[in-house]
């Protein structure tokens, strides 16, 4: 089974666990790290709406806690044909990816569109702007 199919299956399974009682919009994410391991996440909403977290954020946190910090590709799935990560999540993906990191956008029927991070976030805030002590 190819990587995208594996990521799709994992993301779709994870979407079933989404906690989205306020928006009703469930999202699943799965990513592949450079070492080959895959990590998953779902959106987790909160009654204090800004506290909610996106599926991508959950998958990235799972990757980092497991010791991986290099993101090769990420797939997100929702009940729509045009989901792309929000701006906040694009910045999170940029932290651990690069301009060629693949972002796959999938619907519930298995249709997948693929972008590069550079397509969705041509410029991003990066560490070179930060003065380190
Ligand atoms: N959401 C994600 O989890 N990922 C995205 O790429 C877009 C939006 C979530 C946040 C919120 O729980 C719900 O979708 C509606 O915005």
PDB file of C-alpha atoms and ligand atoms in Angstrom:
ATOM      1  CA  UNK A   1       0.000   0.000   0.000  1.00  0.00           C
ATOM      2  CA  UNK A   2       1.482   3.388  -0.949  1.00  0.00           C
ATOM      3  CA  UNK A   3       2.125   6.115   1.596  1.00  0.00           C
ATOM      4  CA  UNK A   4      -0.807   8.301   0.588  1.00  0.00           C
ATOM      5  CA  UNK A   5      -3.246   5.403   0.953  1.00  0.00           C
ATOM      6  CA  UNK A   6      -1.799   4.575   4.366  1.00  0.00           C
ATOM      7  CA  UNK A   7      -2.045   8.203   5.441  1.00  0.00           C
ATOM      8  CA  UNK A   8      -5.610   8.392   4.146  1.00  0.00           C
ATOM      9  CA  UNK A   9      -6.715   5.320   6.085  1.00  0.00           C
ATOM     10  CA  UNK A  10      -5.066   6.567   9.266  1.00  0.00           C
ATOM     11  CA  UNK A  11      -6.471  10.088   8.912  1.00  0.00           C
ATOM     12  CA  UNK A  12      -9.969   8.809   8.192  1.00  0.00           C
ATOM     13  CA  UNK A  13      -9.877   6.540  11.241  1.00  0.00           C
ATOM     14  CA  UNK A  14      -8.648   9.451  13.339  1.00  0.00           C
ATOM     15  CA  UNK A  15     -11.423  11.667  12.033  1.00  0.00           C
ATOM     16  CA  UNK A  16     -13.910   9.282  13.620  1.00  0.00           C
ATOM     17  CA  UNK A  17     -12.458  10.266  16.992  1.00  0.00           C
ATOM     18  CA  UNK A  18     -12.759  14.024  16.370  1.00  0.00           C
ATOM     19  CA  UNK A  19     -14.345  15.981  19.200  1.00  0.00           C
ATOM     20  CA  UNK A  20     -16.296  18.619  17.322  1.00  0.00           C
ATOM     21  CA  UNK A  21     -19.602  19.165  19.133  1.00  0.00           C
ATOM     22  CA  UNK A  22     -19.638  22.928  18.404  1.00  0.00           C
ATOM     23  CA  UNK A  23     -18.855  23.106  14.690  1.00  0.00           C
ATOM     24  CA  UNK A  24     -19.948  19.575  13.807  1.00  0.00           C
ATOM     25  CA  UNK A  25     -17.019  19.605  11.365  1.00  0.00           C
ATOM     26  CA  UNK A  26     -14.808  16.586  11.973  1.00  0.00           C
ATOM     27  CA  UNK A  27     -11.254  16.574  10.655  1.00  0.00           C
ATOM     28  CA  UNK A  28      -8.618  13.837  10.652  1.00  0.00           C
ATOM     29  CA  UNK A  29      -4.923  14.255   9.929  1.00  0.00           C
ATOM     30  CA  UNK A  30      -2.042  11.853   9.445  1.00  0.00           C
ATOM     31  CA  UNK A  31       1.551  12.675   8.690  1.00  0.00           C
ATOM     32  CA  UNK A  32       4.707  10.811   7.765  1.00  0.00           C
ATOM     33  CA  UNK A  33       7.959  11.775   9.414  1.00  0.00           C
ATOM     34  CA  UNK A  34      11.370  11.427   7.759  1.00  0.00           C
ATOM     35  CA  UNK A  35      12.129   8.215   9.621  1.00  0.00           C
ATOM     36  CA  UNK A  36       9.002   6.636   8.121  1.00  0.00           C
ATOM     37  CA  UNK A  37       6.753   6.653  11.169  1.00  0.00           C
ATOM     38  CA  UNK A  38       3.219   7.954  10.833  1.00  0.00           C
ATOM     39  CA  UNK A  39       1.322  10.045  13.357  1.00  0.00           C
ATOM     40  CA  UNK A  40      -2.321  10.979  13.560  1.00  0.00           C
ATOM     41  CA  UNK A  41      -4.559  13.640  15.040  1.00  0.00           C
ATOM     42  CA  UNK A  42      -8.117  14.910  15.085  1.00  0.00           C
ATOM     43  CA  UNK A  43      -9.640  18.259  15.934  1.00  0.00           C
ATOM     44  CA  UNK A  44     -10.480  18.756  19.591  1.00  0.00           C
ATOM     45  CA  UNK A  45     -12.917  21.605  20.249  1.00  0.00           C
ATOM     46  CA  UNK A  46     -13.682  23.405  23.488  1.00  0.00           C
ATOM     47  CA  UNK A  47     -16.667  25.285  24.852  1.00  0.00           C
ATOM     48  CA  UNK A  48     -14.290  28.238  25.024  1.00  0.00           C
ATOM     49  CA  UNK A  49     -14.014  28.215  21.235  1.00  0.00           C
ATOM     50  CA  UNK A  50     -10.470  29.625  20.752  1.00  0.00           C
ATOM     51  CA  UNK A  51      -9.089  26.820  22.921  1.00  0.00           C
ATOM     52  CA  UNK A  52      -9.940  24.247  20.256  1.00  0.00           C
ATOM     53  CA  UNK A  53      -7.134  22.592  18.333  1.00  0.00           C
ATOM     54  CA  UNK A  54      -6.961  21.458  14.716  1.00  0.00           C
ATOM     55  CA  UNK A  55      -6.322  17.893  13.581  1.00  0.00           C
ATOM     56  CA  UNK A  56      -2.951  18.921  12.127  1.00  0.00           C
ATOM     57  CA  UNK A  57      -1.839  20.288  15.507  1.00  0.00           C
ATOM     58  CA  UNK A  58      -2.675  16.972  17.172  1.00  0.00           C
ATOM     59  CA  UNK A  59      -0.693  14.976  14.614  1.00  0.00           C
ATOM     60  CA  UNK A  60       2.301  17.316  14.928  1.00  0.00           C
ATOM     61  CA  UNK A  61       2.231  17.113  18.727  1.00  0.00           C
ATOM     62  CA  UNK A  62       2.111  13.319  18.518  1.00  0.00           C
ATOM     63  CA  UNK A  63       5.146  13.376  16.180  1.00  0.00           C
ATOM     64  CA  UNK A  64       7.157  15.636  18.447  1.00  0.00           C
ATOM     65  CA  UNK A  65       6.407  13.723  21.637  1.00  0.00           C
ATOM     66  CA  UNK A  66       7.657  10.595  19.875  1.00  0.00           C
ATOM     67  CA  UNK A  67      10.973  12.247  19.022  1.00  0.00           C
ATOM     68  CA  UNK A  68      10.468  13.045  15.326  1.00  0.00           C
ATOM     69  CA  UNK A  69      10.900  16.608  14.075  1.00  0.00           C
ATOM     70  CA  UNK A  70      11.048  16.229  10.285  1.00  0.00           C
ATOM     71  CA  UNK A  71       7.712  16.216   8.482  1.00  0.00           C
ATOM     72  CA  UNK A  72       7.675  14.809   4.933  1.00  0.00           C
ATOM     73  CA  UNK A  73       3.963  14.784   4.091  1.00  0.00           C
ATOM     74  CA  UNK A  74       0.633  15.310   5.794  1.00  0.00           C
ATOM     75  CA  UNK A  75      -2.880  14.343   4.722  1.00  0.00           C
ATOM     76  CA  UNK A  76      -6.059  15.880   6.062  1.00  0.00           C
ATOM     77  CA  UNK A  77      -9.533  14.559   5.509  1.00  0.00           C
ATOM     78  CA  UNK A  78     -12.945  16.092   6.081  1.00  0.00           C
ATOM     79  CA  UNK A  79     -16.447  16.017   4.638  1.00  0.00           C
ATOM     80  CA  UNK A  80     -15.629  18.543   1.915  1.00  0.00           C
ATOM     81  CA  UNK A  81     -13.649  18.465  -1.306  1.00  0.00           C
ATOM     82  CA  UNK A  82     -11.438  21.460  -0.691  1.00  0.00           C
ATOM     83  CA  UNK A  83      -9.985  21.422   2.802  1.00  0.00           C
ATOM     84  CA  UNK A  84      -6.566  22.984   3.226  1.00  0.00           C
ATOM     85  CA  UNK A  85      -4.893  23.663   6.575  1.00  0.00           C
ATOM     86  CA  UNK A  86      -5.676  26.978   8.246  1.00  0.00           C
ATOM     87  CA  UNK A  87      -2.965  29.633   8.363  1.00  0.00           C
ATOM     88  CA  UNK A  88      -2.017  28.733  11.902  1.00  0.00           C
ATOM     89  CA  UNK A  89      -1.483  25.088  10.920  1.00  0.00           C
ATOM     90  CA  UNK A  90       0.483  26.035   7.798  1.00  0.00           C
ATOM     91  CA  UNK A  91       2.909  27.834  10.098  1.00  0.00           C
ATOM     92  CA  UNK A  92       3.085  24.722  12.319  1.00  0.00           C
ATOM     93  CA  UNK A  93       3.772  22.562   9.256  1.00  0.00           C
ATOM     94  CA  UNK A  94       6.480  25.025   8.143  1.00  0.00           C
ATOM     95  CA  UNK A  95       8.237  24.601  11.490  1.00  0.00           C
ATOM     96  CA  UNK A  96       8.876  20.900  10.837  1.00  0.00           C
ATOM     97  CA  UNK A  97       8.708  20.735   7.050  1.00  0.00           C
ATOM     98  CA  UNK A  98      10.167  22.623   4.111  1.00  0.00           C
ATOM     99  CA  UNK A  99       8.929  24.218   0.895  1.00  0.00           C
ATOM    100  CA  UNK A 100       8.500  20.763  -0.712  1.00  0.00           C
ATOM    101  CA  UNK A 101       6.547  19.201   2.145  1.00  0.00           C
ATOM    102  CA  UNK A 102       3.449  17.631   0.620  1.00  0.00           C
ATOM    103  CA  UNK A 103      -0.009  18.544   1.865  1.00  0.00           C
ATOM    104  CA  UNK A 104      -2.707  16.137   0.703  1.00  0.00           C
ATOM    105  CA  UNK A 105      -6.318  17.256   0.941  1.00  0.00           C
ATOM    106  CA  UNK A 106      -8.843  14.416   0.926  1.00  0.00           C
ATOM    107  CA  UNK A 107     -12.599  14.004   0.970  1.00  0.00           C
ATOM    108  CA  UNK A 108     -14.551  11.105   2.450  1.00  0.00           C
ATOM    109  CA  UNK A 109     -14.651   9.265  -0.891  1.00  0.00           C
ATOM    110  CA  UNK A 110     -10.895   9.007  -1.147  1.00  0.00           C
ATOM    111  CA  UNK A 111     -10.365  11.808  -3.666  1.00  0.00           C
ATOM    112  CA  UNK A 112      -7.024  13.448  -2.920  1.00  0.00           C
ATOM    113  CA  UNK A 113      -5.532  16.748  -4.116  1.00  0.00           C
ATOM    114  CA  UNK A 114      -1.866  17.349  -3.437  1.00  0.00           C
ATOM    115  CA  UNK A 115      -0.132  20.661  -2.805  1.00  0.00           C
ATOM    116  CA  UNK A 116       3.333  21.663  -1.709  1.00  0.00           C
ATOM    117  CA  UNK A 117       3.692  23.802   1.366  1.00  0.00           C
ATOM    118  CA  UNK A 118       5.175  26.507  -0.872  1.00  0.00           C
ATOM    119  CA  UNK A 119       1.889  26.610  -2.857  1.00  0.00           C
ATOM    120  CA  UNK A 120      -0.203  27.312   0.223  1.00  0.00           C
ATOM    121  CA  UNK A 121       2.258  29.370   2.250  1.00  0.00           C
ATOM    122  CA  UNK A 122       4.663  31.120  -0.152  1.00  0.00           C
ATOM    123  CA  UNK A 123       6.318  33.054   2.664  1.00  0.00           C
ATOM    124  CA  UNK A 124       6.367  32.334   6.355  1.00  0.00           C
ATOM    125  CA  UNK A 125       7.768  33.685   9.537  1.00  0.00           C
ATOM    126  CA  UNK A 126      11.000  31.824  10.151  1.00  0.00           C
ATOM    127  CA  UNK A 127      13.672  31.442  12.766  1.00  0.00           C
ATOM    128  CA  UNK A 128      16.010  33.879  11.026  1.00  0.00           C
ATOM    129  CA  UNK A 129      13.766  36.718  12.170  1.00  0.00           C
ATOM    130  CA  UNK A 130      14.202  35.707  15.797  1.00  0.00           C
ATOM    131  CA  UNK A 131      17.140  37.051  17.757  1.00  0.00           C
ATOM    132  CA  UNK A 132      18.499  34.250  19.895  1.00  0.00           C
ATOM    133  CA  UNK A 133      20.009  35.134  23.268  1.00  0.00           C
TER     134      UNK A 133
HETATM  135  N1  LIG B   1     -10.095  22.356  11.486  1.00  0.00           N
HETATM  136  C1  LIG B   1      -9.084  21.443  11.482  1.00  0.00           C
HETATM  137  O1  LIG B   1      -8.992  20.587  12.366  1.00  0.00           O
HETATM  138  N2  LIG B   1      -8.187  21.489  10.461  1.00  0.00           N
HETATM  139  C2  LIG B   1      -8.264  22.340   9.402  1.00  0.00           C
HETATM  140  O2  LIG B   1      -7.431  22.273   8.508  1.00  0.00           O
HETATM  141  C3  LIG B   1      -9.333  23.335   9.336  1.00  0.00           C
HETATM  142  C4  LIG B   1     -10.234  23.407  10.508  1.00  0.00           C
HETATM  143  C5  LIG B   1     -11.106  22.273  12.554  1.00  0.00           C
HETATM  144  C6  LIG B   1     -11.080  23.366  13.576  1.00  0.00           C
HETATM  145  C7  LIG B   1     -12.498  23.307  14.110  1.00  0.00           C
HETATM  146  O3  LIG B   1     -12.583  22.313  15.114  1.00  0.00           O
HETATM  147  C8  LIG B   1     -13.315  22.836  12.919  1.00  0.00           C
HETATM  148  O4  LIG B   1     -12.390  22.309  11.993  1.00  0.00           O
HETATM  149  C9  LIG B   1     -14.133  23.934  12.256  1.00  0.00           C
HETATM  150  O5  LIG B   1     -13.338  25.022  11.964  1.00  0.00           O
END
